[in-house]
Amino acid sequence: MTIRVMVADDQELVRSGFAMILDAQADIEVVAEAGDGAQAVEAVRRLKPEVALLDIRMPVMDGIEACRTISAETGCRTVMLTTFDSDEYVYEALHAGASGFLLKDVRRDDLVHAVRVVAAGDSLLAPSVARRLIADYTSRPVGGAVSSERLDVLTARERETLLHLARGLSNGEIAAALVVSEHTVKTHVGNVLAKLGLRDRIQAVICAYETGLVAPSPEGAEALLSPAQVRRTPSRDPPLRGSAEARRSPGWNPTTATAQRLGRHGFHAPEAPR
């Protein structure tokens, strides 16, 4: 199936360059280009592409507001493109409903990969963006600004699944940790997203940190696991588990450890429920 894409950037050369790269792919078709956010929203409403690439800074309507409108009104998924990787833009874009966030110096192959990943229903962050996101939320007080009561709608197993999502585990790793099938994990993930009103796994990670489900302690998320749960956790990558042995390792850091785990999956969420 061909992935229909809309590209929006106020710089014509940049916009045309991205469009040319994507149009050269057999499975991707650029159906529209836009020079500002308002044009982007109109194009998405009219042409109904699967993916919209949106520059952050555009005239008339910026990319974040365009993303918010597109996410609220359509089923189109958005990837934000910018030369800026400040925290402000990352959080605003993700809360606006963005499914991906890439810097404009992204490599050609990574741009194409991002469109395919997002079109498939998964999520993607540039490595530098993921590190910033994780560093900020792990440094916040437990509980943050969002009440933990939001999680009361989840069953105990669904909360456990959300915790593992926040630690960057894939569906296969979560299945091993919970001693269930991957199909069961997909069901749990789908239930978590539906009950909490979340668009994808990136927003699930944010929710886990904001509600205090993941503790911003040196032990990270593992501090919330029982000894039995820790024993069930895959042990092939100790530094990423926050174990005592890992914390004694030279240069270990909970933030980079989590980022490394996410990096094993190319910073996108594999196997998202359809």
PDB file of C-alpha atoms in Angstrom:
ATOM      1  CA  MET A   1       0.000   0.000   0.000  1.00  0.00           C
ATOM      2  CA  THR A   2       1.277   3.471  -0.894  1.00  0.00           C
ATOM      3  CA  ILE A   3       1.850   5.885   2.011  1.00  0.00           C
ATOM      4  CA  ARG A   4       0.395   9.305   1.200  1.00  0.00           C
ATOM      5  CA  VAL A   5       2.411  12.171   2.691  1.00  0.00           C
ATOM      6  CA  MET A   6       2.012  15.938   3.033  1.00  0.00           C
ATOM      7  CA  VAL A   7       5.152  18.055   3.581  1.00  0.00           C
ATOM      8  CA  ALA A   8       4.964  21.504   5.203  1.00  0.00           C
ATOM      9  CA  ASP A   9       7.911  23.893   5.555  1.00  0.00           C
ATOM     10  CA  ASP A  10       8.161  27.622   4.908  1.00  0.00           C
ATOM     11  CA  GLN A  11      11.542  27.186   3.205  1.00  0.00           C
ATOM     12  CA  GLU A  12      10.853  26.041  -0.353  1.00  0.00           C
ATOM     13  CA  LEU A  13      14.231  24.362  -0.903  1.00  0.00           C
ATOM     14  CA  VAL A  14      13.933  22.367   2.312  1.00  0.00           C
ATOM     15  CA  ARG A  15      10.335  21.419   1.560  1.00  0.00           C
ATOM     16  CA  SER A  16      11.143  20.375  -2.000  1.00  0.00           C
ATOM     17  CA  GLY A  17      14.172  18.416  -0.847  1.00  0.00           C
ATOM     18  CA  PHE A  18      12.155  16.331   1.623  1.00  0.00           C
ATOM     19  CA  ALA A  19       9.412  15.814  -0.948  1.00  0.00           C
ATOM     20  CA  MET A  20      11.926  14.670  -3.562  1.00  0.00           C
ATOM     21  CA  ILE A  21      13.510  12.150  -1.178  1.00  0.00           C
ATOM     22  CA  LEU A  22      10.152  10.677  -0.204  1.00  0.00           C
ATOM     23  CA  ASP A  23       8.644  10.693  -3.693  1.00  0.00           C
ATOM     24  CA  ALA A  24      11.586   8.620  -4.913  1.00  0.00           C
ATOM     25  CA  GLN A  25      10.396   5.702  -2.775  1.00  0.00           C
ATOM     26  CA  ALA A  26       8.161   3.137  -4.454  1.00  0.00           C
ATOM     27  CA  ASP A  27       5.836   2.923  -1.445  1.00  0.00           C
ATOM     28  CA  ILE A  28       5.543   6.668  -0.689  1.00  0.00           C
ATOM     29  CA  GLU A  29       3.672   9.409  -2.549  1.00  0.00           C
ATOM     30  CA  VAL A  30       3.880  13.108  -1.638  1.00  0.00           C
ATOM     31  CA  VAL A  31       0.355  14.370  -2.314  1.00  0.00           C
ATOM     32  CA  ALA A  32       0.848  17.991  -1.242  1.00  0.00           C
ATOM     33  CA  GLU A  33       3.327  20.626  -0.092  1.00  0.00           C
ATOM     34  CA  ALA A  34       2.523  23.587   2.145  1.00  0.00           C
ATOM     35  CA  GLY A  35       4.349  26.765   3.090  1.00  0.00           C
ATOM     36  CA  ASP A  36       2.621  27.414   6.420  1.00  0.00           C
ATOM     37  CA  GLY A  37       0.578  25.641   9.062  1.00  0.00           C
ATOM     38  CA  ALA A  38      -2.793  26.841   7.816  1.00  0.00           C
ATOM     39  CA  GLN A  39      -2.093  25.492   4.326  1.00  0.00           C
ATOM     40  CA  ALA A  40      -0.944  22.228   5.898  1.00  0.00           C
ATOM     41  CA  VAL A  41      -4.181  21.792   7.842  1.00  0.00           C
ATOM     42  CA  GLU A  42      -6.262  22.570   4.743  1.00  0.00           C
ATOM     43  CA  ALA A  43      -4.272  20.077   2.656  1.00  0.00           C
ATOM     44  CA  VAL A  44      -4.690  17.323   5.237  1.00  0.00           C
ATOM     45  CA  ARG A  45      -8.442  17.942   5.513  1.00  0.00           C
ATOM     46  CA  ARG A  46      -8.826  17.878   1.740  1.00  0.00           C
ATOM     47  CA  LEU A  47      -6.434  15.091   0.695  1.00  0.00           C
ATOM     48  CA  LYS A  48      -6.433  12.895   3.825  1.00  0.00           C
ATOM     49  CA  PRO A  49      -2.778  11.718   3.759  1.00  0.00           C
ATOM     50  CA  GLU A  50      -1.565   9.097   6.232  1.00  0.00           C
ATOM     51  CA  VAL A  51       1.448  11.159   7.371  1.00  0.00           C
ATOM     52  CA  ALA A  52       2.169  14.887   7.620  1.00  0.00           C
ATOM     53  CA  LEU A  53       5.703  16.269   7.995  1.00  0.00           C
ATOM     54  CA  LEU A  54       5.448  19.616   9.779  1.00  0.00           C
ATOM     55  CA  ASP A  55       8.121  22.233  10.351  1.00  0.00           C
ATOM     56  CA  ILE A  56       7.946  23.729  13.846  1.00  0.00           C
ATOM     57  CA  ARG A  57       8.400  27.384  12.893  1.00  0.00           C
ATOM     58  CA  MET A  58       6.073  28.488  10.100  1.00  0.00           C
ATOM     59  CA  PRO A  59       4.113  31.702   9.442  1.00  0.00           C
ATOM     60  CA  VAL A  60       0.338  32.131   9.803  1.00  0.00           C
ATOM     61  CA  MET A  61       0.075  28.969  11.940  1.00  0.00           C
ATOM     62  CA  ASP A  62       3.093  27.235  13.453  1.00  0.00           C
ATOM     63  CA  GLY A  63       3.704  23.511  13.164  1.00  0.00           C
ATOM     64  CA  ILE A  64       2.661  22.686  16.726  1.00  0.00           C
ATOM     65  CA  GLU A  65      -0.748  24.340  16.353  1.00  0.00           C
ATOM     66  CA  ALA A  66      -1.161  22.653  12.971  1.00  0.00           C
ATOM     67  CA  CYS A  67      -0.257  19.320  14.596  1.00  0.00           C
ATOM     68  CA  ARG A  68      -2.809  19.892  17.355  1.00  0.00           C
ATOM     69  CA  THR A  69      -5.561  20.628  14.829  1.00  0.00           C
ATOM     70  CA  ILE A  70      -4.647  17.727  12.546  1.00  0.00           C
ATOM     71  CA  SER A  71      -4.483  15.273  15.473  1.00  0.00           C
ATOM     72  CA  ALA A  72      -7.850  16.416  16.811  1.00  0.00           C
ATOM     73  CA  GLU A  73      -9.722  16.440  13.500  1.00  0.00           C
ATOM     74  CA  THR A  74      -8.188  13.685  11.380  1.00  0.00           C
ATOM     75  CA  GLY A  75      -6.514  10.295  11.505  1.00  0.00           C
ATOM     76  CA  CYS A  76      -3.342  11.667   9.908  1.00  0.00           C
ATOM     77  CA  ARG A  77      -0.192  11.050  11.936  1.00  0.00           C
ATOM     78  CA  THR A  78       2.400  13.809  12.229  1.00  0.00           C
ATOM     79  CA  VAL A  79       6.194  13.968  12.270  1.00  0.00           C
ATOM     80  CA  MET A  80       7.707  17.246  13.452  1.00  0.00           C
ATOM     81  CA  LEU A  81      10.819  18.510  11.663  1.00  0.00           C
ATOM     82  CA  THR A  82      12.979  21.303  13.058  1.00  0.00           C
ATOM     83  CA  THR A  83      16.496  22.676  13.356  1.00  0.00           C
ATOM     84  CA  PHE A  84      15.762  23.232  17.041  1.00  0.00           C
ATOM     85  CA  ASP A  85      15.922  20.465  19.645  1.00  0.00           C
ATOM     86  CA  SER A  86      14.993  22.488  22.726  1.00  0.00           C
ATOM     87  CA  ASP A  87      12.882  20.822  25.418  1.00  0.00           C
ATOM     88  CA  GLU A  88      10.048  23.307  24.897  1.00  0.00           C
ATOM     89  CA  TYR A  89       9.447  22.212  21.332  1.00  0.00           C
ATOM     90  CA  VAL A  90       9.704  18.517  22.162  1.00  0.00           C
ATOM     91  CA  TYR A  91       7.084  18.578  24.906  1.00  0.00           C
ATOM     92  CA  GLU A  92       4.706  20.918  23.089  1.00  0.00           C
ATOM     93  CA  ALA A  93       4.838  18.760  19.964  1.00  0.00           C
ATOM     94  CA  LEU A  94       4.323  15.467  21.789  1.00  0.00           C
ATOM     95  CA  HIS A  95       1.416  16.811  23.822  1.00  0.00           C
ATOM     96  CA  ALA A  96      -0.081  18.242  20.624  1.00  0.00           C
ATOM     97  CA  GLY A  97      -0.267  14.677  19.306  1.00  0.00           C
ATOM     98  CA  ALA A  98       2.935  14.286  17.275  1.00  0.00           C
ATOM     99  CA  SER A  99       3.944  10.694  16.557  1.00  0.00           C
ATOM    100  CA  GLY A 100       7.517  11.561  15.633  1.00  0.00           C
ATOM    101  CA  PHE A 101      10.104  14.272  16.151  1.00  0.00           C
ATOM    102  CA  LEU A 102      13.190  14.610  13.953  1.00  0.00           C
ATOM    103  CA  LEU A 103      15.879  17.240  13.487  1.00  0.00           C
ATOM    104  CA  LYS A 104      16.325  18.603   9.970  1.00  0.00           C
ATOM    105  CA  ASP A 105      19.834  17.195   9.724  1.00  0.00           C
ATOM    106  CA  VAL A 106      18.267  13.723   9.674  1.00  0.00           C
ATOM    107  CA  ARG A 107      19.833  11.365   7.147  1.00  0.00           C
ATOM    108  CA  ARG A 108      17.920  10.526   3.992  1.00  0.00           C
ATOM    109  CA  ASP A 109      17.363   6.891   4.981  1.00  0.00           C
ATOM    110  CA  ASP A 110      16.242   7.865   8.483  1.00  0.00           C
ATOM    111  CA  LEU A 111      13.663  10.287   7.082  1.00  0.00           C
ATOM    112  CA  VAL A 112      12.177   7.563   4.893  1.00  0.00           C
ATOM    113  CA  HIS A 113      12.275   5.117   7.815  1.00  0.00           C
ATOM    114  CA  ALA A 114      10.467   7.626  10.044  1.00  0.00           C
ATOM    115  CA  VAL A 115       7.596   8.018   7.590  1.00  0.00           C
ATOM    116  CA  ARG A 116       7.188   4.251   7.291  1.00  0.00           C
ATOM    117  CA  VAL A 117       7.328   3.714  11.054  1.00  0.00           C
ATOM    118  CA  VAL A 118       4.740   6.395  11.799  1.00  0.00           C
ATOM    119  CA  ALA A 119       2.468   5.274   8.955  1.00  0.00           C
ATOM    120  CA  ALA A 120       2.524   1.754  10.439  1.00  0.00           C
ATOM    121  CA  GLY A 121       1.100   3.126  13.694  1.00  0.00           C
ATOM    122  CA  ASP A 122       4.314   3.272  15.690  1.00  0.00           C
ATOM    123  CA  SER A 123       6.162   6.277  17.126  1.00  0.00           C
ATOM    124  CA  LEU A 124       9.635   7.664  16.648  1.00  0.00           C
ATOM    125  CA  LEU A 125      11.989  10.150  18.290  1.00  0.00           C
ATOM    126  CA  ALA A 126      15.420  11.334  17.229  1.00  0.00           C
ATOM    127  CA  PRO A 127      18.032  10.006  19.714  1.00  0.00           C
ATOM    128  CA  SER A 128      18.906  13.482  21.032  1.00  0.00           C
ATOM    129  CA  VAL A 129      15.213  14.219  21.572  1.00  0.00           C
ATOM    130  CA  ALA A 130      14.653  10.949  23.449  1.00  0.00           C
ATOM    131  CA  ARG A 131      17.601  11.643  25.740  1.00  0.00           C
ATOM    132  CA  ARG A 132      16.234  15.107  26.572  1.00  0.00           C
ATOM    133  CA  LEU A 133      12.763  13.754  27.219  1.00  0.00           C
ATOM    134  CA  ILE A 134      13.978  10.968  29.511  1.00  0.00           C
ATOM    135  CA  ALA A 135      16.394  13.266  31.377  1.00  0.00           C
ATOM    136  CA  ASP A 136      13.668  15.795  32.137  1.00  0.00           C
ATOM    137  CA  TYR A 137      11.061  13.352  33.393  1.00  0.00           C
ATOM    138  CA  THR A 138      13.494  11.300  35.484  1.00  0.00           C
ATOM    139  CA  SER A 139      14.553  14.530  37.247  1.00  0.00           C
ATOM    140  CA  ARG A 140      10.994  15.580  38.208  1.00  0.00           C
ATOM    141  CA  PRO A 141       9.478  14.916  41.654  1.00  0.00           C
ATOM    142  CA  VAL A 142       7.341  11.793  41.909  1.00  0.00           C
ATOM    143  CA  GLY A 143       3.742  12.600  41.098  1.00  0.00           C
ATOM    144  CA  GLY A 144       4.521  15.640  38.941  1.00  0.00           C
ATOM    145  CA  ALA A 145       1.608  17.802  37.877  1.00  0.00           C
ATOM    146  CA  VAL A 146      -0.642  14.888  36.889  1.00  0.00           C
ATOM    147  CA  SER A 147      -2.550  12.992  39.584  1.00  0.00           C
ATOM    148  CA  SER A 148      -1.693   9.320  39.971  1.00  0.00           C
ATOM    149  CA  GLU A 149      -5.453   8.710  40.300  1.00  0.00           C
ATOM    150  CA  ARG A 150      -5.534   8.811  36.507  1.00  0.00           C
ATOM    151  CA  LEU A 151      -4.115   5.298  36.585  1.00  0.00           C
ATOM    152  CA  ASP A 152      -6.934   3.921  38.748  1.00  0.00           C
ATOM    153  CA  VAL A 153      -8.788   2.776  35.607  1.00  0.00           C
ATOM    154  CA  LEU A 154      -6.016   0.252  34.908  1.00  0.00           C
ATOM    155  CA  THR A 155      -5.866  -3.287  36.219  1.00  0.00           C
ATOM    156  CA  ALA A 156      -2.771  -4.380  38.121  1.00  0.00           C
ATOM    157  CA  ARG A 157      -1.410  -6.156  35.035  1.00  0.00           C
ATOM    158  CA  GLU A 158      -2.079  -3.122  32.836  1.00  0.00           C
ATOM    159  CA  ARG A 159      -0.181  -0.877  35.280  1.00  0.00           C
ATOM    160  CA  GLU A 160       2.687  -3.348  35.166  1.00  0.00           C
ATOM    161  CA  THR A 161       2.595  -3.230  31.361  1.00  0.00           C
ATOM    162  CA  LEU A 162       2.697   0.582  31.423  1.00  0.00           C
ATOM    163  CA  LEU A 163       5.680   0.443  33.740  1.00  0.00           C
ATOM    164  CA  HIS A 164       7.555  -1.791  31.317  1.00  0.00           C
ATOM    165  CA  LEU A 165       6.608   0.492  28.413  1.00  0.00           C
ATOM    166  CA  ALA A 166       8.163   3.399  30.304  1.00  0.00           C
ATOM    167  CA  ARG A 167      11.360   1.392  30.690  1.00  0.00           C
ATOM    168  CA  GLY A 168      11.614   1.052  26.901  1.00  0.00           C
ATOM    169  CA  LEU A 169      10.890  -2.677  26.655  1.00  0.00           C
ATOM    170  CA  SER A 170       9.590  -4.156  23.411  1.00  0.00           C
ATOM    171  CA  ASN A 171       6.502  -6.359  23.346  1.00  0.00           C
ATOM    172  CA  GLY A 172       8.712  -9.449  23.331  1.00  0.00           C
ATOM    173  CA  GLU A 173      10.646  -8.283  26.392  1.00  0.00           C
ATOM    174  CA  ILE A 174       7.442  -7.372  28.225  1.00  0.00           C
ATOM    175  CA  ALA A 175       6.075 -10.833  27.428  1.00  0.00           C
ATOM    176  CA  ALA A 176       9.185 -12.420  28.942  1.00  0.00           C
ATOM    177  CA  ALA A 177       8.982 -10.203  32.026  1.00  0.00           C
ATOM    178  CA  LEU A 178       5.307 -10.954  32.633  1.00  0.00           C
ATOM    179  CA  VAL A 179       5.574 -14.601  31.517  1.00  0.00           C
ATOM    180  CA  VAL A 180       2.757 -14.232  28.979  1.00  0.00           C
ATOM    181  CA  SER A 181       2.454 -14.363  25.198  1.00  0.00           C
ATOM    182  CA  GLU A 182       3.199 -11.385  22.948  1.00  0.00           C
ATOM    183  CA  HIS A 183      -0.426 -11.446  21.838  1.00  0.00           C
ATOM    184  CA  THR A 184      -1.469 -10.928  25.460  1.00  0.00           C
ATOM    185  CA  VAL A 185       0.989  -8.046  25.760  1.00  0.00           C
ATOM    186  CA  LYS A 186      -0.474  -6.386  22.658  1.00  0.00           C
ATOM    187  CA  THR A 187      -3.899  -6.653  24.282  1.00  0.00           C
ATOM    188  CA  HIS A 188      -2.608  -5.075  27.513  1.00  0.00           C
ATOM    189  CA  VAL A 189      -0.884  -2.257  25.595  1.00  0.00           C
ATOM    190  CA  GLY A 190      -4.032  -1.579  23.615  1.00  0.00           C
ATOM    191  CA  ASN A 191      -6.083  -1.471  26.826  1.00  0.00           C
ATOM    192  CA  VAL A 192      -3.621   0.939  28.456  1.00  0.00           C
ATOM    193  CA  LEU A 193      -3.751   3.338  25.515  1.00  0.00           C
ATOM    194  CA  ALA A 194      -7.542   3.153  25.240  1.00  0.00           C
ATOM    195  CA  LYS A 195      -8.296   3.572  28.951  1.00  0.00           C
ATOM    196  CA  LEU A 196      -5.897   6.497  29.381  1.00  0.00           C
ATOM    197  CA  GLY A 197      -6.886   8.147  26.110  1.00  0.00           C
ATOM    198  CA  LEU A 198      -3.327   7.986  24.749  1.00  0.00           C
ATOM    199  CA  ARG A 199      -2.432   8.107  21.068  1.00  0.00           C
ATOM    200  CA  ASP A 200       0.666   5.897  21.148  1.00  0.00           C
ATOM    201  CA  ARG A 201       3.470   4.421  23.250  1.00  0.00           C
ATOM    202  CA  ILE A 202       5.418   7.677  23.462  1.00  0.00           C
ATOM    203  CA  GLN A 203       2.492   9.329  25.217  1.00  0.00           C
ATOM    204  CA  ALA A 204       2.248   6.267  27.457  1.00  0.00           C
ATOM    205  CA  VAL A 205       5.862   6.790  28.554  1.00  0.00           C
ATOM    206  CA  ILE A 206       5.164  10.461  29.286  1.00  0.00           C
ATOM    207  CA  CYS A 207       2.073   9.513  31.293  1.00  0.00           C
ATOM    208  CA  ALA A 208       4.058   6.994  33.353  1.00  0.00           C
ATOM    209  CA  TYR A 209       6.552   9.677  34.379  1.00  0.00           C
ATOM    210  CA  GLU A 210       3.989  12.437  34.913  1.00  0.00           C
ATOM    211  CA  THR A 211       1.823  10.315  37.213  1.00  0.00           C
ATOM    212  CA  GLY A 212       4.803   9.109  39.237  1.00  0.00           C
ATOM    213  CA  LEU A 213       4.453   5.468  38.201  1.00  0.00           C
ATOM    214  CA  VAL A 214       8.148   5.586  37.337  1.00  0.00           C
ATOM    215  CA  ALA A 215      10.226   6.891  40.216  1.00  0.00           C
ATOM    216  CA  PRO A 216      12.959   9.455  39.406  1.00  0.00           C
ATOM    217  CA  SER A 217      15.381   7.646  41.706  1.00  0.00           C
ATOM    218  CA  PRO A 218      18.814   6.221  40.763  1.00  0.00           C
ATOM    219  CA  GLU A 219      17.127   2.842  40.618  1.00  0.00           C
ATOM    220  CA  GLY A 220      14.588   4.194  38.085  1.00  0.00           C
ATOM    221  CA  ALA A 221      11.568   2.111  37.273  1.00  0.00           C
ATOM    222  CA  GLU A 222      12.995  -1.034  38.864  1.00  0.00           C
ATOM    223  CA  ALA A 223      12.503   0.567  42.275  1.00  0.00           C
ATOM    224  CA  LEU A 224       8.779  -0.047  41.775  1.00  0.00           C
ATOM    225  CA  LEU A 225       9.177  -3.752  40.989  1.00  0.00           C
ATOM    226  CA  SER A 226       8.970  -6.538  43.528  1.00  0.00           C
ATOM    227  CA  PRO A 227      11.967  -8.921  43.840  1.00  0.00           C
ATOM    228  CA  ALA A 228       9.972 -11.587  41.980  1.00  0.00           C
ATOM    229  CA  GLN A 229       9.305  -9.189  39.127  1.00  0.00           C
ATOM    230  CA  VAL A 230      12.958  -8.191  38.989  1.00  0.00           C
ATOM    231  CA  ARG A 231      13.956 -11.847  38.705  1.00  0.00           C
ATOM    232  CA  ARG A 232      11.585 -12.248  35.748  1.00  0.00           C
ATOM    233  CA  THR A 233      13.031  -9.208  33.951  1.00  0.00           C
ATOM    234  CA  PRO A 234      15.311 -10.110  30.989  1.00  0.00           C
ATOM    235  CA  SER A 235      18.922  -9.984  32.193  1.00  0.00           C
ATOM    236  CA  ARG A 236      20.815  -9.661  28.929  1.00  0.00           C
ATOM    237  CA  ASP A 237      21.488  -5.961  29.471  1.00  0.00           C
ATOM    238  CA  PRO A 238      22.189  -5.323  33.191  1.00  0.00           C
ATOM    239  CA  PRO A 239      23.130  -1.604  32.931  1.00  0.00           C
ATOM    240  CA  LEU A 240      19.667  -0.874  31.542  1.00  0.00           C
ATOM    241  CA  ARG A 241      17.911  -2.613  34.420  1.00  0.00           C
ATOM    242  CA  GLY A 242      19.229  -0.349  37.161  1.00  0.00           C
ATOM    243  CA  SER A 243      20.441  -3.329  39.196  1.00  0.00           C
ATOM    244  CA  ALA A 244      22.968  -2.949  42.010  1.00  0.00           C
ATOM    245  CA  GLU A 245      25.587  -4.605  39.821  1.00  0.00           C
ATOM    246  CA  ALA A 246      24.829  -2.232  36.975  1.00  0.00           C
ATOM    247  CA  ARG A 247      25.009   0.846  39.222  1.00  0.00           C
ATOM    248  CA  ARG A 248      28.501  -0.212  40.277  1.00  0.00           C
ATOM    249  CA  SER A 249      29.585  -0.289  36.635  1.00  0.00           C
ATOM    250  CA  PRO A 250      31.846   2.633  35.589  1.00  0.00           C
ATOM    251  CA  GLY A 251      29.944   5.456  33.922  1.00  0.00           C
ATOM    252  CA  TRP A 252      26.483   3.999  34.488  1.00  0.00           C
ATOM    253  CA  ASN A 253      23.690   6.571  34.335  1.00  0.00           C
ATOM    254  CA  PRO A 254      19.934   5.864  34.553  1.00  0.00           C
ATOM    255  CA  THR A 255      19.064   8.383  31.848  1.00  0.00           C
ATOM    256  CA  THR A 256      21.546   7.143  29.246  1.00  0.00           C
ATOM    257  CA  ALA A 257      20.720   3.568  30.199  1.00  0.00           C
ATOM    258  CA  THR A 258      17.067   4.053  29.318  1.00  0.00           C
ATOM    259  CA  ALA A 259      18.017   5.883  26.134  1.00  0.00           C
ATOM    260  CA  GLN A 260      20.277   2.987  25.175  1.00  0.00           C
ATOM    261  CA  ARG A 261      17.413   0.531  25.620  1.00  0.00           C
ATOM    262  CA  LEU A 262      15.192   2.674  23.431  1.00  0.00           C
ATOM    263  CA  GLY A 263      18.040   2.885  20.941  1.00  0.00           C
ATOM    264  CA  ARG A 264      17.991  -0.863  20.464  1.00  0.00           C
ATOM    265  CA  HIS A 265      14.616  -0.333  18.786  1.00  0.00           C
ATOM    266  CA  GLY A 266      15.695   2.652  16.686  1.00  0.00           C
ATOM    267  CA  PHE A 267      13.819   4.958  19.096  1.00  0.00           C
ATOM    268  CA  HIS A 268      10.480   3.788  17.764  1.00  0.00           C
ATOM    269  CA  ALA A 269       7.838   1.686  19.373  1.00  0.00           C
ATOM    270  CA  PRO A 270       7.708  -1.723  17.674  1.00  0.00           C
ATOM    271  CA  GLU A 271       4.668  -3.901  17.419  1.00  0.00           C
ATOM    272  CA  ALA A 272       2.138  -1.228  18.365  1.00  0.00           C
ATOM    273  CA  PRO A 273      -1.390  -2.610  18.444  1.00  0.00           C
ATOM    274  CA  ARG A 274      -3.358  -1.980  15.278  1.00  0.00           C
TER     275      ARG A 274
END
